[in-house]
């Protein structure tokens, strides 16, 4: 009924400007202005959100919701190329200033007009000390309003990869409404400019959005959009197979055979991995101060066996900082070899007295974390380590990682995590491995790496910039501050009624979807 009334209002509005005869005919013959072709869309996800405030978190599963609720300043199209969104065009004014010319006539869901001040306000909130998004925005000093539809980003020195970094991350929030209700209330009842408006959030269960009939980008493809939290991988697969979920994220490789021959849903997988799984070796712990020990840990783990058995081939072993989809990936660096005998020899040479390790992982953000830690622990024990496994719920694990006051004292000696790869990930890997990075939980310090980060962000020639970043990949491989693991391919279950391919950036944009042709 809601959709019908909305359509009727839109038809009536259009007829006001039509010729009388044409209007009379249109009343009886015109198709509805908005008839959502996908109906209701339900996406089964593996994790609940921590906030609905789009300025406070940039992790992948948050951005699945945010990309439909909010509009980004600029976006990436299906091929991974930069494209306009709230900003129609942009230009570099000088080495430290990027200017964005904003789209006019856009309104927030509550009717508040979208202006440059909304972009400035978003950035200010995102840079609050408690914001998870802060780490990916450290190189932007401020957003400076030029006029209502022009905003400048002032960077901390030249940042050649700024556009890729902010694409589908930096957005806008309505300053007046945000200040009226406050951050906590906004995080529970958000307002954006996107194709879908907030309806409800039942924690641990689902976020419900509805189509925004006034969306500037065209009619919404769905009437209702639900992000349904289904933590169990088998249950997510079942939800896709029985038609309850239109799309199911993070399908476990072991579940993929269930889709063979299904007339309801199919498997879609990416060609490269955008959520590399790695293990941080806390660099300043006594056990890892000797490089030989760090190398022994890497040589002890059989990555190819993990990819073959746990991932059923949906992945690639890694031996460097960057995933194969990233500019910093160096094709000359091979995956770390499996050589347990060499690992034992290195441990003997290091004369390590205490070989006790706490292996730490989160439940949820790292798929198959329990199985993965058991395999890694078994491999490490075979070369002489004593391993204790610790698995934490996602929010508890995150709190320990971000405990910089306590110097990550409650984080294990090896902590398993992921990062979001793909275009724009230079800022992410910088935050993970720069000596002053907000996400440098390994406490890794390398003057050479810091220097190459500085030179790469000043290099606006893409090929030369990638060459500088690849030097970082080589140095990190040489220093071994990580347990290099693998880049898993993203696996999705998709209802056969929907035409949709898994994107290289792991985004879910409902406006990309179409009904499958019969």
Coordinates of C-alpha atoms in Angstrom, one line a residue:
X1 CA 0.0 0.0 0.0
X2 CA 2.9 2.4 0.9
X3 CA 4.5 1.9 -2.5
X4 CA 1.2 2.3 -4.3
X5 CA 0.5 5.6 -2.5
X6 CA 4.0 6.9 -3.3
X7 CA 3.6 6.0 -6.9
X8 CA 0.2 7.7 -7.1
X9 CA 1.6 10.9 -5.6
X10 CA 4.5 10.9 -8.1
X11 CA 2.1 10.4 -11.0
X12 CA -0.1 13.3 -9.8
X13 CA 2.9 15.5 -9.4
X14 CA 4.0 14.8 -13.0
X15 CA 0.5 15.4 -14.4
X16 CA 0.5 19.0 -13.0
X17 CA 3.0 19.9 -15.7
X18 CA 1.4 17.9 -18.5
X19 CA -0.9 19.1 -21.3
X20 CA -4.6 18.6 -20.4
X21 CA -5.3 15.9 -23.1
X22 CA -2.1 14.1 -22.5
X23 CA -2.9 14.2 -18.7
X24 CA -6.3 12.7 -19.3
X25 CA -4.9 9.8 -21.3
X26 CA -2.0 9.3 -18.8
X27 CA -4.5 8.9 -15.9
X28 CA -5.7 5.7 -17.5
X29 CA -2.7 4.4 -19.4
X30 CA 0.6 5.5 -17.7
X31 CA 2.7 2.9 -15.9
X32 CA 3.6 3.8 -12.3
X33 CA 6.5 6.2 -12.0
X34 CA 8.1 4.0 -9.4
X35 CA 7.6 0.3 -9.5
X36 CA 10.5 -1.3 -7.7
X37 CA 11.6 -4.2 -10.0
X38 CA 13.3 -6.2 -7.2
X39 CA 10.5 -6.0 -4.7
X40 CA 11.9 -6.8 -1.2
X41 CA 15.6 -7.6 -1.0
X42 CA 17.1 -9.4 2.0
X43 CA 20.8 -9.7 2.5
X44 CA 22.1 -12.3 5.0
X45 CA 25.3 -11.0 6.6
X46 CA 27.7 -12.6 9.1
X47 CA 28.0 -9.7 11.6
X48 CA 25.8 -7.1 13.2
X49 CA 26.8 -3.4 13.0
X50 CA 28.3 -1.5 15.9
X51 CA 26.7 1.8 14.7
X52 CA 24.5 3.2 12.0
X53 CA 26.5 6.5 12.0
X54 CA 28.2 6.4 8.7
X55 CA 31.0 8.6 9.9
X56 CA 32.2 6.3 12.6
X57 CA 33.1 3.0 10.8
X58 CA 34.5 2.0 7.5
X59 CA 34.7 -1.8 7.8
X60 CA 33.3 -3.7 4.9
X61 CA 30.1 -5.1 6.5
X62 CA 29.2 -1.6 7.8
X63 CA 29.7 -0.1 4.4
X64 CA 27.3 -2.7 2.9
X65 CA 24.5 -0.9 4.8
X66 CA 26.0 2.6 4.6
X67 CA 26.5 2.6 0.8
X68 CA 22.7 2.2 0.4
X69 CA 21.7 4.5 3.3
X70 CA 24.2 7.3 2.6
X71 CA 25.7 8.5 -0.7
X72 CA 29.5 8.8 -0.9
X73 CA 31.2 11.9 -2.2
X74 CA 32.7 9.9 -5.1
X75 CA 32.3 6.2 -5.9
X76 CA 33.8 3.3 -7.7
X77 CA 31.8 1.8 -10.6
X78 CA 31.6 -1.9 -11.3
X79 CA 34.9 -1.9 -13.1
X80 CA 36.7 -0.2 -10.2
X81 CA 37.0 3.3 -11.9
X82 CA 36.3 6.5 -10.1
X83 CA 32.8 7.9 -10.7
X84 CA 30.7 10.9 -9.5
X85 CA 28.2 10.6 -6.7
X86 CA 27.5 13.6 -4.4
X87 CA 30.4 15.3 -6.0
X88 CA 29.8 15.8 -9.8
X89 CA 33.5 16.7 -10.5
X90 CA 36.7 17.4 -8.7
X91 CA 40.1 18.9 -9.3
X92 CA 43.5 19.3 -7.6
X93 CA 44.0 23.0 -6.8
X94 CA 47.6 22.6 -5.5
X95 CA 49.7 19.9 -3.9
X96 CA 47.6 19.9 -0.7
X97 CA 44.2 20.9 -1.9
X98 CA 41.5 18.9 -3.7
X99 CA 38.3 20.7 -4.7
X100 CA 35.0 18.9 -5.0
X101 CA 32.0 20.5 -6.9
X102 CA 28.8 19.1 -5.3
X103 CA 25.5 18.0 -6.8
X104 CA 22.7 20.6 -6.4
X105 CA 19.1 19.8 -5.4
X106 CA 19.9 16.8 -3.2
X107 CA 18.1 16.5 0.1
X108 CA 18.6 14.3 3.1
X109 CA 15.8 11.9 4.0
X110 CA 14.4 14.4 6.6
X111 CA 14.3 17.2 4.0
X112 CA 17.4 19.0 5.2
X113 CA 19.3 20.3 2.1
X114 CA 22.6 18.7 1.2
X115 CA 25.4 21.3 1.1
X116 CA 29.2 21.5 1.4
X117 CA 28.7 22.0 5.2
X118 CA 27.3 18.4 5.4
X119 CA 30.6 17.0 3.9
X120 CA 32.6 19.1 6.3
X121 CA 30.6 18.0 9.2
X122 CA 30.9 14.3 8.2
X123 CA 34.7 14.6 8.2
X124 CA 34.8 16.3 11.6
X125 CA 32.7 13.5 13.2
X126 CA 34.8 10.8 11.4
X127 CA 38.0 12.3 12.9
X128 CA 36.8 12.1 16.5
X129 CA 39.2 10.1 18.7
X130 CA 36.7 7.3 19.3
X131 CA 35.9 6.9 15.6
X132 CA 36.9 3.6 13.9
X133 CA 37.0 5.5 10.6
X134 CA 39.7 7.9 11.9
X135 CA 42.6 5.7 10.9
X136 CA 41.8 5.8 7.2
X137 CA 41.5 9.7 7.2
X138 CA 44.6 10.8 9.0
X139 CA 46.1 12.4 5.9
X140 CA 43.1 14.8 5.5
X141 CA 43.6 17.8 7.8
X142 CA 40.3 19.5 7.2
X143 CA 37.3 20.0 4.9
X144 CA 37.0 23.7 4.1
X145 CA 33.7 25.1 2.8
X146 CA 34.2 27.4 -0.3
X147 CA 30.5 27.9 -0.9
X148 CA 27.3 25.9 -0.5
X149 CA 28.3 23.5 -3.3
X150 CA 32.1 23.6 -3.2
X151 CA 34.3 22.0 -0.6
X152 CA 38.1 21.7 -0.4
X153 CA 39.9 18.8 1.3
X154 CA 43.2 20.1 2.7
X155 CA 45.7 17.2 3.1
X156 CA 48.7 16.8 5.4
X157 CA 51.2 17.2 2.5
X158 CA 50.5 15.8 -1.0
X159 CA 48.4 12.7 -1.1
X160 CA 48.4 11.3 -4.6
X161 CA 45.9 8.5 -3.8
X162 CA 43.3 10.6 -2.0
X163 CA 40.5 10.0 -4.5
X164 CA 40.9 6.2 -4.3
X165 CA 41.0 6.4 -0.5
X166 CA 37.8 8.4 0.0
X167 CA 35.8 6.6 -2.8
X168 CA 32.7 4.9 -1.2
X169 CA 34.0 5.9 2.3
X170 CA 33.6 9.7 2.7
X171 CA 30.0 10.8 2.8
X172 CA 27.7 13.4 4.3
X173 CA 25.5 13.7 7.3
X174 CA 22.9 16.4 8.1
X175 CA 24.5 18.8 10.6
X176 CA 21.2 20.3 11.9
X177 CA 19.6 17.0 12.7
X178 CA 22.8 15.5 14.0
X179 CA 23.4 18.4 16.4
X180 CA 19.7 18.3 17.5
X181 CA 19.6 14.6 18.5
X182 CA 23.3 14.1 19.3
X183 CA 25.7 11.4 18.2
X184 CA 24.2 8.5 20.2
X185 CA 20.7 9.1 18.9
X186 CA 21.9 9.6 15.3
X187 CA 23.7 6.3 15.5
X188 CA 20.4 4.6 16.3
X189 CA 18.2 6.6 13.9
X190 CA 20.4 7.8 11.0
X191 CA 19.5 10.1 8.1
X192 CA 21.3 10.0 4.8
X193 CA 20.8 11.0 1.1
X194 CA 20.9 7.4 -0.3
X195 CA 18.5 5.4 -2.3
X196 CA 17.1 3.8 0.9
X197 CA 15.9 5.3 4.2
X198 CA 16.2 4.0 7.7
X199 CA 13.2 2.1 9.1
X200 CA 14.5 0.1 12.1
X201 CA 17.4 -1.7 13.7
X202 CA 17.0 -4.6 16.0
X203 CA 20.4 -5.3 17.3
X204 CA 21.7 -8.8 16.6
X205 CA 18.9 -9.4 14.1
X206 CA 18.4 -7.0 11.3
X207 CA 18.5 -3.5 9.8
X208 CA 15.5 -2.5 7.7
X209 CA 15.6 0.2 5.1
X210 CA 12.9 1.3 2.6
X211 CA 13.1 2.9 -0.9
X212 CA 13.5 6.6 -1.1
X213 CA 11.0 7.7 -3.7
X214 CA 12.7 11.1 -3.9
X215 CA 16.2 9.8 -4.5
X216 CA 18.2 12.0 -6.9
X217 CA 19.8 9.0 -8.6
X218 CA 16.6 7.5 -9.9
X219 CA 13.9 5.1 -8.6
X220 CA 15.1 2.6 -6.0
X221 CA 15.4 -0.9 -7.3
X222 CA 13.8 -2.4 -4.1
X223 CA 10.8 -1.5 -2.0
X224 CA 12.4 -2.8 1.2
X225 CA 16.0 -3.7 1.9
X226 CA 16.8 -5.8 4.9
X227 CA 20.3 -6.7 6.2
X228 CA 19.7 -9.8 8.3
X229 CA 22.4 -11.0 10.7
X230 CA 22.9 -14.7 10.4
X231 CA 26.2 -15.6 12.2
X232 CA 26.3 -19.3 11.3
X233 CA 27.7 -20.0 7.9
X234 CA 25.6 -23.1 7.3
X235 CA 22.4 -21.1 8.2
X236 CA 23.3 -18.4 5.8
X237 CA 23.7 -20.9 3.0
X238 CA 20.4 -22.5 3.9
X239 CA 18.7 -19.1 3.9
X240 CA 19.9 -18.5 0.3
X241 CA 18.9 -22.0 -0.8
X242 CA 15.4 -21.8 0.6
X243 CA 14.8 -18.3 -0.8
X244 CA 14.7 -16.4 2.5
X245 CA 17.8 -14.4 1.6
X246 CA 18.2 -12.7 -1.8
X247 CA 22.0 -12.6 -1.2
X248 CA 24.0 -14.3 1.4
X249 CA 27.5 -12.9 2.2
X250 CA 30.6 -14.8 3.4
X251 CA 29.6 -18.2 2.2
X252 CA 32.0 -20.7 3.7
X253 CA 33.9 -22.7 1.0
X254 CA 32.7 -26.0 2.6
X255 CA 29.1 -24.9 1.9
X256 CA 29.5 -24.3 -1.8
X257 CA 28.8 -27.9 -2.9
X258 CA 25.3 -27.5 -1.6
X259 CA 24.5 -25.1 -4.4
X260 CA 25.2 -27.5 -7.2
X261 CA 22.0 -28.2 -9.1
X262 CA 20.0 -25.7 -7.1
X263 CA 17.2 -23.9 -9.0
X264 CA 16.9 -21.3 -6.3
X265 CA 20.4 -19.8 -5.8
X266 CA 23.9 -19.9 -7.2
X267 CA 27.4 -19.1 -6.1
X268 CA 29.2 -16.0 -7.2
X269 CA 32.9 -15.5 -6.3
X270 CA 35.4 -12.6 -6.9
X271 CA 38.5 -13.2 -9.1
X272 CA 40.8 -11.7 -6.5
X273 CA 40.8 -11.4 -2.7
X274 CA 40.0 -8.0 -1.1
X275 CA 40.0 -9.1 2.5
X276 CA 43.5 -10.5 3.0
X277 CA 43.9 -12.6 6.2
X278 CA 47.1 -12.1 8.0
X279 CA 48.7 -12.6 11.4
X280 CA 50.3 -9.7 13.2
X281 CA 53.5 -10.7 15.1
X282 CA 53.7 -8.2 18.0
X283 CA 57.1 -7.0 17.1
X284 CA 58.3 -5.8 20.5
X285 CA 57.4 -8.9 22.4
X286 CA 60.5 -10.8 23.6
X287 CA 59.6 -13.9 21.5
X288 CA 59.6 -12.0 18.2
X289 CA 62.5 -9.6 18.6
X290 CA 64.7 -12.1 16.7
X291 CA 63.9 -12.1 13.0
X292 CA 64.8 -15.8 12.8
X293 CA 61.9 -16.6 15.1
X294 CA 59.5 -14.5 12.9
X295 CA 60.8 -16.3 9.8
X296 CA 60.4 -19.7 11.5
X297 CA 56.8 -18.9 12.3
X298 CA 56.1 -18.1 8.6
X299 CA 58.0 -21.2 7.3
X300 CA 56.1 -23.5 9.7
X301 CA 52.6 -22.7 8.3
X302 CA 51.4 -24.5 5.2
X303 CA 49.3 -21.9 3.5
X304 CA 48.6 -23.9 0.4
X305 CA 47.1 -26.7 2.5
X306 CA 44.9 -24.1 4.2
X307 CA 43.7 -22.7 0.8
X308 CA 43.1 -26.3 -0.5
X309 CA 41.4 -27.7 2.5
X310 CA 39.7 -24.9 4.4
X311 CA 39.0 -22.7 1.4
X312 CA 38.3 -25.4 -1.1
X313 CA 40.6 -23.5 -3.5
X314 CA 38.8 -20.2 -3.1
X315 CA 41.9 -18.3 -2.2
X316 CA 45.6 -17.5 -2.9
X317 CA 48.6 -18.0 -0.5
X318 CA 50.4 -14.7 0.3
X319 CA 53.9 -13.7 1.0
X320 CA 53.7 -9.9 1.1
X321 CA 51.8 -7.0 2.5
X322 CA 49.4 -6.4 -0.4
X323 CA 46.7 -8.5 -2.1
X324 CA 46.9 -9.1 -5.9
X325 CA 44.2 -6.5 -6.6
X326 CA 46.3 -3.7 -5.2
X327 CA 48.9 -1.4 -6.8
X328 CA 51.4 -2.2 -4.1
X329 CA 51.3 -5.9 -5.0
X330 CA 54.7 -7.0 -6.3
X331 CA 54.4 -10.0 -8.7
X332 CA 58.0 -10.8 -8.2
X333 CA 57.5 -11.7 -4.5
X334 CA 56.4 -15.3 -4.2
X335 CA 54.1 -16.7 -1.5
X336 CA 56.0 -17.6 1.7
X337 CA 57.2 -21.2 1.3
X338 CA 56.3 -24.1 3.6
X339 CA 59.6 -25.4 5.1
X340 CA 59.2 -26.8 8.6
X341 CA 62.8 -28.2 8.6
X342 CA 64.2 -24.8 7.9
X343 CA 61.9 -23.4 10.6
X344 CA 63.4 -25.8 13.2
X345 CA 66.9 -24.9 12.2
X346 CA 66.2 -21.2 12.6
X347 CA 64.7 -21.8 16.0
X348 CA 67.8 -23.8 17.0
X349 CA 70.0 -20.9 15.8
X350 CA 68.0 -18.4 17.7
X351 CA 68.4 -20.5 20.9
X352 CA 64.9 -19.4 22.0
X353 CA 64.2 -20.6 25.5
X354 CA 60.5 -19.9 25.8
X355 CA 58.6 -21.0 22.7
X356 CA 55.1 -20.2 24.2
X357 CA 52.7 -18.3 21.9
X358 CA 49.2 -17.0 22.4
X359 CA 47.4 -17.3 19.0
X360 CA 44.5 -14.8 19.1
X361 CA 41.6 -14.4 16.6
X362 CA 38.1 -12.9 16.4
X363 CA 34.9 -14.9 15.8
X364 CA 33.2 -13.4 12.7
X365 CA 35.4 -10.9 11.0
X366 CA 37.9 -13.7 10.1
X367 CA 35.9 -16.5 8.4
X368 CA 36.6 -20.0 9.8
X369 CA 38.7 -18.5 12.6
X370 CA 38.4 -21.5 14.9
X371 CA 39.4 -24.0 12.2
X372 CA 42.2 -21.7 10.9
X373 CA 43.7 -21.2 14.4
X374 CA 43.7 -24.9 15.0
X375 CA 45.6 -25.6 11.7
X376 CA 48.1 -22.8 12.4
X377 CA 48.6 -24.0 16.0
X378 CA 49.2 -27.6 14.8
X379 CA 51.8 -26.4 12.3
X380 CA 53.6 -24.3 14.8
X381 CA 53.6 -27.1 17.4
X382 CA 55.2 -29.4 14.9
X383 CA 58.3 -27.2 14.8
X384 CA 58.6 -26.8 18.6
X385 CA 56.3 -24.0 19.6
X386 CA 53.8 -24.3 22.5
X387 CA 50.5 -22.6 21.4
X388 CA 47.5 -21.4 23.3
X389 CA 44.5 -20.4 21.2
X390 CA 42.3 -17.5 22.2
X391 CA 39.0 -16.7 20.3
X392 CA 37.1 -13.5 21.2
X393 CA 33.8 -12.1 20.1
X394 CA 34.3 -9.4 17.4
X395 CA 33.7 -6.3 19.5
X396 CA 35.8 -7.6 22.4
X397 CA 38.6 -8.4 20.0
X398 CA 38.5 -5.0 18.4
X399 CA 38.6 -3.3 21.8
X400 CA 41.8 -5.1 22.6
X401 CA 43.4 -4.1 19.3
X402 CA 42.5 -0.4 19.8
X403 CA 43.8 -0.3 23.4
X404 CA 46.8 1.9 22.6
X405 CA 46.9 3.2 26.1
X406 CA 47.6 -0.3 27.3
X407 CA 49.9 -1.0 24.3
X408 CA 47.7 -3.8 23.2
X409 CA 48.6 -5.8 26.3
X410 CA 45.6 -8.1 26.0
X411 CA 46.3 -8.9 22.3
X412 CA 47.9 -12.3 21.6
X413 CA 51.5 -12.7 20.5
X414 CA 50.1 -13.6 17.0
X415 CA 46.7 -11.9 16.3
X416 CA 44.8 -13.0 13.2
X417 CA 42.9 -10.3 11.3
X418 CA 42.0 -8.9 7.9
X419 CA 42.0 -5.6 6.1
X420 CA 39.9 -4.3 3.2
X421 CA 42.0 -4.4 0.1
X422 CA 41.4 -3.1 -3.4
X423 CA 41.6 0.5 -4.8
X424 CA 42.3 3.1 -2.2
X425 CA 43.9 0.6 0.3
X426 CA 47.2 2.5 0.4
X427 CA 45.9 4.4 3.4
X428 CA 44.9 1.2 5.1
X429 CA 48.2 -0.5 4.7
X430 CA 49.9 2.7 5.7
X431 CA 47.9 2.7 8.9
X432 CA 48.9 -0.9 9.5
X433 CA 52.6 -0.6 9.0
X434 CA 53.7 3.0 9.3
X435 CA 55.4 3.5 12.7
X436 CA 52.8 6.1 13.6
X437 CA 49.8 4.3 12.0
X438 CA 46.6 4.2 13.9
X439 CA 46.2 0.4 13.2
X440 CA 49.9 -0.6 13.7
X441 CA 49.0 -3.2 16.3
X442 CA 52.2 -5.1 15.5
X443 CA 54.3 -2.1 16.8
X444 CA 56.4 -2.5 13.6
X445 CA 58.9 0.3 13.0
X446 CA 60.9 0.8 9.8
X447 CA 62.4 4.2 8.8
X448 CA 62.7 2.9 5.2
X449 CA 59.0 2.0 5.1
X450 CA 58.0 5.3 6.6
X451 CA 60.1 7.1 4.0
X452 CA 58.6 5.3 1.1
X453 CA 55.1 6.1 2.3
X454 CA 56.0 9.7 2.3
X455 CA 57.5 9.6 -1.2
X456 CA 54.6 7.5 -2.6
X457 CA 52.0 10.0 -1.5
X458 CA 53.8 12.8 -3.2
X459 CA 54.0 10.9 -6.5
X460 CA 51.1 11.6 -8.8
X461 CA 52.3 9.4 -11.6
X462 CA 50.4 6.1 -10.9
X463 CA 53.2 3.8 -12.2
X464 CA 55.9 5.6 -10.2
X465 CA 53.7 5.6 -7.1
X466 CA 53.1 1.9 -7.4
X467 CA 56.8 1.4 -7.7
X468 CA 57.4 3.2 -4.4
X469 CA 54.6 1.2 -2.7
X470 CA 56.1 -2.1 -4.0
X471 CA 59.4 -1.2 -2.2
X472 CA 57.3 -1.2 1.0
X473 CA 56.0 -4.7 0.1
X474 CA 59.6 -5.9 -0.4
X475 CA 60.8 -4.4 2.9
X476 CA 57.9 -5.8 4.9
X477 CA 58.6 -9.2 3.4
X478 CA 62.2 -8.8 4.5
X479 CA 61.4 -7.7 8.0
X480 CA 58.6 -10.2 8.5
X481 CA 56.4 -8.3 11.1
X482 CA 53.5 -10.5 10.0
X483 CA 52.5 -14.1 9.6
X484 CA 51.6 -13.9 5.9
X485 CA 48.6 -16.1 5.2
X486 CA 46.2 -15.8 2.3
X487 CA 43.8 -13.7 0.3
X488 CA 40.4 -15.5 0.3
X489 CA 38.1 -15.0 -2.7
X490 CA 34.8 -13.5 -1.6
X491 CA 32.0 -16.1 -2.0
X492 CA 28.4 -15.0 -2.2
X493 CA 25.1 -16.9 -2.7
X494 CA 22.7 -15.1 -5.0
X495 CA 19.1 -15.8 -5.7
X496 CA 18.5 -16.8 -9.3
X497 CA 15.9 -14.1 -9.7
X498 CA 18.6 -11.4 -9.3
X499 CA 21.2 -10.5 -11.9
X500 CA 24.2 -9.5 -9.9
X501 CA 28.0 -10.2 -10.0
X502 CA 30.3 -10.0 -7.0
X503 CA 32.3 -6.8 -7.2
X504 CA 36.0 -6.6 -6.9
X505 CA 35.7 -4.1 -4.0
X506 CA 33.2 -6.4 -2.1
X507 CA 30.5 -3.7 -2.1
X508 CA 26.8 -4.4 -2.1
X509 CA 25.0 -1.7 -4.0
X510 CA 21.4 -2.6 -4.6
X511 CA 21.1 0.0 -7.4
X512 CA 23.6 -2.2 -9.3
X513 CA 21.1 -5.1 -9.3
X514 CA 18.5 -6.0 -11.9
X515 CA 15.8 -8.8 -12.2
X516 CA 17.3 -11.8 -13.9
X517 CA 16.0 -12.2 -17.5
X518 CA 13.7 -15.2 -17.8

